[in-house]
């Protein structure tokens, strides 16, 4: 289980330590509580000395960890864990039949919280959000039906028409990627050509939870994003799972699709009201069974867990322009 994955986390010593600890847990049968104590000790050390590849905190933490994360002006705060959510998530993860991933970040914030073994994979229909925004910018109000259907019903034909409206595959990929960059995702590459011909190239683009939640945290701050964010609050009833299953005011978009063997990945990202503003959330599940329904149920479980601990987070808002 990995805790927090901002830029450069792959090279962090703590990343390897936590993966090794998880493998050792299974060998020794350690309880979640004992493991949390061990991980917490390492995190405390990381906050005090430049071990585990991080810099020491430059100011005393007078607020709860999650509040400090929401208020952090920047710097290399590589790990942030809201204790009870982290502990309960670990219990859920160990009992779940599949891999889970979760990332949370305040809107307009700089630091994220990351939990779970699953970290990256195909974007599937979650990439329709930046696609719609790119299409709206090129032709404002030009494809009202396609814009609405692509988000609220996840209509693939509508999304394909928006992709085509952006020009050649290269031009379309560059347009969508430019939206990602504006949203704070400096890493994700939108594919020009599909890896598997039966699925869209943009949907098969790899999009990590860390980069996705960074984008989500800036999405409402991007000029012209009001329309797509509003549509994310009107998702069809048959897609009201995950964040939509527990948060009445959530604005979100789901995505799902099979790998070459037919096993489904189910993922989602969105915005949820919290104390002081809103938080961006990205979550994903790769069920052992490979079925969409099991993946959907795992997202429901994670969303329910987040709702129980939402009070641990301080939300944020867009900086004044």
mmCIF file with all atom_site columns, C-alpha atoms in Angstrom, residues 19-92:
data_model
loop_
_atom_site.group_PDB
_atom_site.id
_atom_site.type_symbol
_atom_site.label_atom_id
_atom_site.label_alt_id
_atom_site.label_comp_id
_atom_site.label_asym_id
_atom_site.label_entity_id
_atom_site.label_seq_id
_atom_site.pdbx_PDB_ins_code
_atom_site.Cartn_x
_atom_site.Cartn_y
_atom_site.Cartn_z
_atom_site.occupancy
_atom_site.B_iso_or_equiv
_atom_site.pdbx_formal_charge
_atom_site.auth_seq_id
_atom_site.auth_comp_id
_atom_site.auth_asym_id
_atom_site.auth_atom_id
_atom_site.pdbx_PDB_model_num
ATOM 1  C CA . UNK A 1 19 ? 5.773   -2.123  -0.735 1.00 0.00 ? 19 UNK A CA 1
ATOM 2  C CA . UNK A 1 20 ? 8.254   -4.330  1.110  1.00 0.00 ? 20 UNK A CA 1
ATOM 3  C CA . UNK A 1 21 ? 6.270   -3.942  4.336  1.00 0.00 ? 21 UNK A CA 1
ATOM 4  C CA . UNK A 1 22 ? 3.088   -5.036  2.571  1.00 0.00 ? 22 UNK A CA 1
ATOM 5  C CA . UNK A 1 23 ? 4.776   -8.173  1.243  1.00 0.00 ? 23 UNK A CA 1
ATOM 6  C CA . UNK A 1 24 ? 6.118   -8.899  4.709  1.00 0.00 ? 24 UNK A CA 1
ATOM 7  C CA . UNK A 1 25 ? 2.637   -8.377  6.220  1.00 0.00 ? 25 UNK A CA 1
ATOM 8  C CA . UNK A 1 26 ? 1.246   -11.208 4.155  1.00 0.00 ? 26 UNK A CA 1
ATOM 9  C CA . UNK A 1 27 ? 4.113   -13.504 5.163  1.00 0.00 ? 27 UNK A CA 1
ATOM 10 C CA . UNK A 1 28 ? 3.874   -12.759 8.892  1.00 0.00 ? 28 UNK A CA 1
ATOM 11 C CA . UNK A 1 29 ? 0.127   -12.141 9.155  1.00 0.00 ? 29 UNK A CA 1
ATOM 12 C CA . UNK A 1 30 ? 0.528   -8.691  10.715 1.00 0.00 ? 30 UNK A CA 1
ATOM 13 C CA . UNK A 1 31 ? -2.688  -6.942  11.680 1.00 0.00 ? 31 UNK A CA 1
ATOM 14 C CA . UNK A 1 32 ? -3.633  -3.634  10.007 1.00 0.00 ? 32 UNK A CA 1
ATOM 15 C CA . UNK A 1 33 ? -3.207  -1.805  13.330 1.00 0.00 ? 33 UNK A CA 1
ATOM 16 C CA . UNK A 1 34 ? 0.361   -3.054  13.869 1.00 0.00 ? 34 UNK A CA 1
ATOM 17 C CA . UNK A 1 35 ? 1.249   -2.201  10.315 1.00 0.00 ? 35 UNK A CA 1
ATOM 18 C CA . UNK A 1 36 ? -0.220  1.292   10.643 1.00 0.00 ? 36 UNK A CA 1
ATOM 19 C CA . UNK A 1 37 ? 1.921   1.882   13.725 1.00 0.00 ? 37 UNK A CA 1
ATOM 20 C CA . UNK A 1 38 ? 5.018   0.881   11.793 1.00 0.00 ? 38 UNK A CA 1
ATOM 21 C CA . UNK A 1 39 ? 4.139   3.045   8.803  1.00 0.00 ? 39 UNK A CA 1
ATOM 22 C CA . UNK A 1 40 ? 3.251   5.985   11.055 1.00 0.00 ? 40 UNK A CA 1
ATOM 23 C CA . UNK A 1 41 ? 6.663   5.732   12.720 1.00 0.00 ? 41 UNK A CA 1
ATOM 24 C CA . UNK A 1 42 ? 8.377   5.967   9.352  1.00 0.00 ? 42 UNK A CA 1
ATOM 25 C CA . UNK A 1 43 ? 6.195   8.914   8.373  1.00 0.00 ? 43 UNK A CA 1
ATOM 26 C CA . UNK A 1 44 ? 7.016   10.756  11.579 1.00 0.00 ? 44 UNK A CA 1
ATOM 27 C CA . UNK A 1 45 ? 10.706  10.211  10.929 1.00 0.00 ? 45 UNK A CA 1
ATOM 28 C CA . UNK A 1 46 ? 10.270  11.478  7.370  1.00 0.00 ? 46 UNK A CA 1
ATOM 29 C CA . UNK A 1 47 ? 8.699   14.660  8.735  1.00 0.00 ? 47 UNK A CA 1
ATOM 30 C CA . UNK A 1 48 ? 11.622  15.297  11.116 1.00 0.00 ? 48 UNK A CA 1
ATOM 31 C CA . UNK A 1 49 ? 14.720  14.332  9.148  1.00 0.00 ? 49 UNK A CA 1
ATOM 32 C CA . UNK A 1 50 ? 15.625  14.174  5.454  1.00 0.00 ? 50 UNK A CA 1
ATOM 33 C CA . UNK A 1 51 ? 15.210  10.400  5.410  1.00 0.00 ? 51 UNK A CA 1
ATOM 34 C CA . UNK A 1 52 ? 13.027  8.482   2.945  1.00 0.00 ? 52 UNK A CA 1
ATOM 35 C CA . UNK A 1 53 ? 13.959  11.071  0.299  1.00 0.00 ? 53 UNK A CA 1
ATOM 36 C CA . UNK A 1 54 ? 12.008  14.029  1.745  1.00 0.00 ? 54 UNK A CA 1
ATOM 37 C CA . UNK A 1 55 ? 12.902  17.423  3.201  1.00 0.00 ? 55 UNK A CA 1
ATOM 38 C CA . UNK A 1 56 ? 12.090  18.271  6.843  1.00 0.00 ? 56 UNK A CA 1
ATOM 39 C CA . UNK A 1 57 ? 9.001   20.398  7.544  1.00 0.00 ? 57 UNK A CA 1
ATOM 40 C CA . UNK A 1 58 ? 9.976   24.082  7.565  1.00 0.00 ? 58 UNK A CA 1
ATOM 41 C CA . UNK A 1 59 ? 7.297   25.198  10.052 1.00 0.00 ? 59 UNK A CA 1
ATOM 42 C CA . UNK A 1 60 ? 5.611   23.614  13.074 1.00 0.00 ? 60 UNK A CA 1
ATOM 43 C CA . UNK A 1 61 ? 2.422   21.686  12.327 1.00 0.00 ? 61 UNK A CA 1
ATOM 44 C CA . UNK A 1 62 ? -0.062  23.449  14.558 1.00 0.00 ? 62 UNK A CA 1
ATOM 45 C CA . UNK A 1 63 ? -3.077  22.171  12.589 1.00 0.00 ? 63 UNK A CA 1
ATOM 46 C CA . UNK A 1 64 ? -4.271  18.629  11.866 1.00 0.00 ? 64 UNK A CA 1
ATOM 47 C CA . UNK A 1 65 ? -2.306  16.900  9.119  1.00 0.00 ? 65 UNK A CA 1
ATOM 48 C CA . UNK A 1 66 ? -5.119  17.131  6.570  1.00 0.00 ? 66 UNK A CA 1
ATOM 49 C CA . UNK A 1 67 ? -5.686  20.821  7.274  1.00 0.00 ? 67 UNK A CA 1
ATOM 50 C CA . UNK A 1 68 ? -1.969  21.488  6.953  1.00 0.00 ? 68 UNK A CA 1
ATOM 51 C CA . UNK A 1 69 ? -2.017  19.745  3.579  1.00 0.00 ? 69 UNK A CA 1
ATOM 52 C CA . UNK A 1 70 ? -4.871  21.912  2.367  1.00 0.00 ? 70 UNK A CA 1
ATOM 53 C CA . UNK A 1 71 ? -3.082  25.077  3.463  1.00 0.00 ? 71 UNK A CA 1
ATOM 54 C CA . UNK A 1 72 ? 0.413   24.124  2.350  1.00 0.00 ? 72 UNK A CA 1
ATOM 55 C CA . UNK A 1 73 ? 1.891   26.777  0.037  1.00 0.00 ? 73 UNK A CA 1
ATOM 56 C CA . UNK A 1 74 ? 4.108   24.261  -1.737 1.00 0.00 ? 74 UNK A CA 1
ATOM 57 C CA . UNK A 1 75 ? 7.428   22.562  -1.097 1.00 0.00 ? 75 UNK A CA 1
ATOM 58 C CA . UNK A 1 76 ? 8.281   18.889  -0.931 1.00 0.00 ? 76 UNK A CA 1
ATOM 59 C CA . UNK A 1 77 ? 5.674   17.500  1.432  1.00 0.00 ? 77 UNK A CA 1
ATOM 60 C CA . UNK A 1 78 ? 5.747   14.050  -0.103 1.00 0.00 ? 78 UNK A CA 1
ATOM 61 C CA . UNK A 1 79 ? 3.455   12.161  2.265  1.00 0.00 ? 79 UNK A CA 1
ATOM 62 C CA . UNK A 1 80 ? 0.211   13.245  3.906  1.00 0.00 ? 80 UNK A CA 1
ATOM 63 C CA . UNK A 1 81 ? -1.964  10.769  5.758  1.00 0.00 ? 81 UNK A CA 1
ATOM 64 C CA . UNK A 1 82 ? -5.264  11.451  7.517  1.00 0.00 ? 82 UNK A CA 1
ATOM 65 C CA . UNK A 1 83 ? -4.881  8.727   10.127 1.00 0.00 ? 83 UNK A CA 1
ATOM 66 C CA . UNK A 1 84 ? -8.319  7.224   10.478 1.00 0.00 ? 84 UNK A CA 1
ATOM 67 C CA . UNK A 1 85 ? -9.033  7.195   6.755  1.00 0.00 ? 85 UNK A CA 1
ATOM 68 C CA . UNK A 1 86 ? -5.648  5.588   6.107  1.00 0.00 ? 86 UNK A CA 1
ATOM 69 C CA . UNK A 1 87 ? -6.290  2.917   8.743  1.00 0.00 ? 87 UNK A CA 1
ATOM 70 C CA . UNK A 1 88 ? -9.816  2.143   7.540  1.00 0.00 ? 88 UNK A CA 1
ATOM 71 C CA . UNK A 1 89 ? -8.729  2.153   3.914  1.00 0.00 ? 89 UNK A CA 1
ATOM 72 C CA . UNK A 1 90 ? -6.080  -0.426  4.746  1.00 0.00 ? 90 UNK A CA 1
ATOM 73 C CA . UNK A 1 91 ? -8.691  -2.671  6.340  1.00 0.00 ? 91 UNK A CA 1
ATOM 74 C CA . UNK A 1 92 ? -10.868 -2.323  3.235  1.00 0.00 ? 92 UNK A CA 1
#
